[in-house]
Amino acid sequence: NSGTKVVTDGSDKVNFEKVPTSCELAGVNSAFAKIIPPSKYIPTEWAPAESTDLAAALNTGGIACSYGDQDAEVGGTVIWAPSSVWTEREKVWKKEGMQQVDIPNVDESAAYKLPEGSTSADGMPAWRVNLLIDGIWIQLGAAFIQSWDEAVPIIQAAIDATK
């Protein structure tokens, strides 16, 4: 027994040790820095509203990390969480109009993305994708992302952080 806590949501086993425990992830920051230099981890005190992805992730042992150029107010956030809330959140994403997608060069079990042209509450462009891979839910959200070419290296770095 390795001390690994494993639960099941009926489809995937969830390994809590795969969720990063710190946001100091050089690979993820480096992936952001290729698009927004000088990127760095931006410590954030989270106070999520109920019923949000952020609340669901943090309440199940997940972590949320923001990276970017704080002075220029440009960056993005990656959430890692056990897949135990995937099914519940999936229903919300479908209701919100997120579209099921296949992420190029990533072997995810499932993925949902905001439609092209989406905007946030303040009218800024919004780009967000949720993916399920190896029992982990990963979300990448960033206004600056315009294409899969920009997103996939960050997504891959986020996946690598779970290994």
Coordinates of C-alpha atoms in Angstrom, one line a residue:
N1 CA 0.0 0.0 0.0
S2 CA 1.6 3.2 -1.2
G3 CA -0.7 5.5 0.8
T4 CA -2.5 6.6 -2.4
K5 CA -6.1 7.6 -1.8
V6 CA -8.2 6.3 -4.6
V7 CA -11.9 6.8 -5.0
T8 CA -14.1 6.1 -8.0
D9 CA -16.8 8.1 -9.7
G10 CA -18.0 5.1 -11.6
S11 CA -15.9 5.7 -14.7
D12 CA -12.3 6.6 -13.7
K13 CA -10.3 5.9 -10.6
V14 CA -9.2 9.2 -9.0
N15 CA -5.6 9.4 -7.7
F16 CA -5.4 12.5 -5.4
E17 CA -1.6 12.4 -5.6
K18 CA -1.8 13.4 -9.3
V19 CA -3.3 16.8 -8.4
P20 CA -0.4 19.2 -8.0
T21 CA 0.0 20.5 -4.4
S22 CA 1.8 23.7 -5.4
C23 CA 1.5 26.3 -8.1
E24 CA 5.3 26.6 -8.4
L25 CA 5.4 24.6 -11.6
A26 CA 8.2 25.5 -13.9
G27 CA 6.9 23.7 -16.9
V28 CA 3.5 25.4 -16.7
N29 CA 4.9 28.8 -16.2
S30 CA 7.4 28.2 -19.1
A31 CA 4.5 27.4 -21.4
F32 CA 2.7 30.6 -20.4
A33 CA 5.9 32.6 -20.8
K34 CA 6.2 31.5 -24.5
I35 CA 3.0 33.5 -25.2
I36 CA 3.2 36.2 -22.5
P37 CA 6.8 36.9 -21.4
P38 CA 7.6 37.6 -18.6
S39 CA 5.1 35.1 -17.2
K40 CA 5.3 34.1 -13.5
Y41 CA 3.1 32.4 -11.0
I42 CA 0.7 35.0 -9.5
P43 CA -0.3 34.1 -5.9
T44 CA -4.0 34.5 -5.6
E45 CA -6.4 34.3 -2.6
W46 CA -9.4 32.5 -4.0
A47 CA -12.9 33.2 -2.7
P48 CA -15.0 31.3 -5.2
A49 CA -18.7 31.8 -5.5
E50 CA -20.8 28.8 -4.8
S51 CA -21.7 26.5 -7.7
T52 CA -18.7 27.6 -9.8
D53 CA -16.0 25.4 -11.4
L54 CA -13.5 27.0 -9.0
A55 CA -15.6 26.1 -5.9
A56 CA -16.2 22.6 -7.1
A57 CA -12.5 22.1 -7.8
L58 CA -11.2 23.6 -4.5
N59 CA -13.9 21.8 -2.4
T60 CA -12.8 18.4 -3.8
G61 CA -9.1 18.8 -3.1
G62 CA -8.1 20.6 -6.3
I63 CA -5.8 23.6 -6.8
A64 CA -6.1 26.7 -9.0
C65 CA -3.1 28.6 -10.2
S66 CA -2.8 31.8 -12.2
Y67 CA 0.2 32.6 -14.4
G68 CA 1.1 35.6 -16.5
D69 CA 2.2 39.2 -16.4
Q70 CA 0.4 40.8 -13.4
D71 CA 1.6 44.3 -14.3
A72 CA 0.0 44.1 -17.8
E73 CA -3.0 42.3 -16.3
V74 CA -2.7 39.5 -18.8
G75 CA -2.6 35.8 -17.9
G76 CA -4.6 32.7 -17.3
T77 CA -5.6 30.2 -14.7
V78 CA -5.2 26.4 -14.6
I79 CA -7.4 24.3 -12.3
W80 CA -6.5 20.7 -11.4
A81 CA -9.0 18.6 -9.5
P82 CA -10.0 15.0 -9.0
S83 CA -12.5 13.8 -11.6
S84 CA -15.1 13.0 -8.9
V85 CA -17.1 16.2 -9.9
W86 CA -16.6 15.9 -13.6
T87 CA -20.1 14.5 -14.3
E88 CA -21.8 17.2 -12.2
R89 CA -19.8 20.0 -13.9
E90 CA -20.3 18.5 -17.4
K91 CA -24.0 19.0 -17.0
V92 CA -23.4 22.7 -16.2
W93 CA -21.0 23.2 -19.1
K94 CA -23.5 21.8 -21.6
K95 CA -26.2 24.0 -20.1
E96 CA -23.9 27.0 -20.5
G97 CA -23.3 26.2 -24.1
M98 CA -19.8 24.7 -23.9
Q99 CA -19.1 22.5 -26.9
Q100 CA -17.6 19.0 -26.7
V101 CA -14.3 19.1 -28.5
D102 CA -11.3 16.9 -29.3
I103 CA -8.1 18.6 -28.3
P104 CA -5.4 18.3 -31.0
N105 CA -2.5 16.0 -30.0
V106 CA -4.0 15.3 -26.5
D107 CA -5.4 11.9 -25.5
E108 CA -8.2 13.2 -23.2
S109 CA -11.2 11.1 -22.2
A110 CA -13.5 14.1 -22.8
A111 CA -13.2 17.9 -23.3
Y112 CA -15.5 20.9 -23.4
K113 CA -14.7 24.4 -24.7
L114 CA -16.4 27.7 -24.8
P115 CA -17.7 28.5 -28.3
E116 CA -15.5 30.8 -30.5
G117 CA -16.3 34.5 -29.8
S118 CA -17.3 34.0 -26.2
T119 CA -16.9 36.9 -23.8
S120 CA -16.6 37.3 -20.1
A121 CA -19.0 39.3 -17.9
D122 CA -16.8 42.4 -18.5
G123 CA -17.0 42.0 -22.3
M124 CA -13.4 40.8 -22.6
P125 CA -12.7 37.8 -24.8
A126 CA -13.0 34.5 -23.0
W127 CA -11.3 31.2 -23.8
R128 CA -11.8 28.2 -21.5
V129 CA -11.5 24.4 -21.9
N130 CA -12.2 21.6 -19.5
L131 CA -10.6 18.2 -20.0
L132 CA -10.7 14.9 -18.3
I133 CA -7.4 12.9 -18.5
D134 CA -6.1 10.0 -16.4
G135 CA -8.6 10.6 -13.7
I136 CA -7.9 14.3 -13.4
W137 CA -10.0 17.3 -14.4
I138 CA -8.0 20.2 -15.8
Q139 CA -9.3 23.5 -16.8
L140 CA -7.4 26.2 -18.7
G141 CA -9.0 29.7 -18.9
A142 CA -7.3 32.7 -20.5
A143 CA -8.5 35.7 -22.4
F144 CA -5.3 36.0 -24.5
I145 CA -5.6 32.5 -26.1
Q146 CA -6.8 32.7 -29.7
S147 CA -6.2 29.1 -31.0
W148 CA -5.3 25.5 -30.1
D149 CA -1.8 26.3 -31.2
E150 CA -1.5 28.6 -28.2
A151 CA -3.5 26.5 -25.8
V152 CA -2.1 23.0 -26.4
P153 CA 1.4 23.6 -25.1
I154 CA -0.1 25.0 -21.9
I155 CA -2.5 22.1 -21.7
Q156 CA 0.3 19.6 -22.2
A157 CA 2.4 21.3 -19.5
A158 CA -0.7 21.1 -17.1
I159 CA -1.0 17.4 -17.9
D160 CA 2.7 16.8 -17.4
A161 CA 2.4 18.5 -13.9
T162 CA 0.1 15.6 -12.9
K163 CA 2.7 12.9 -13.6

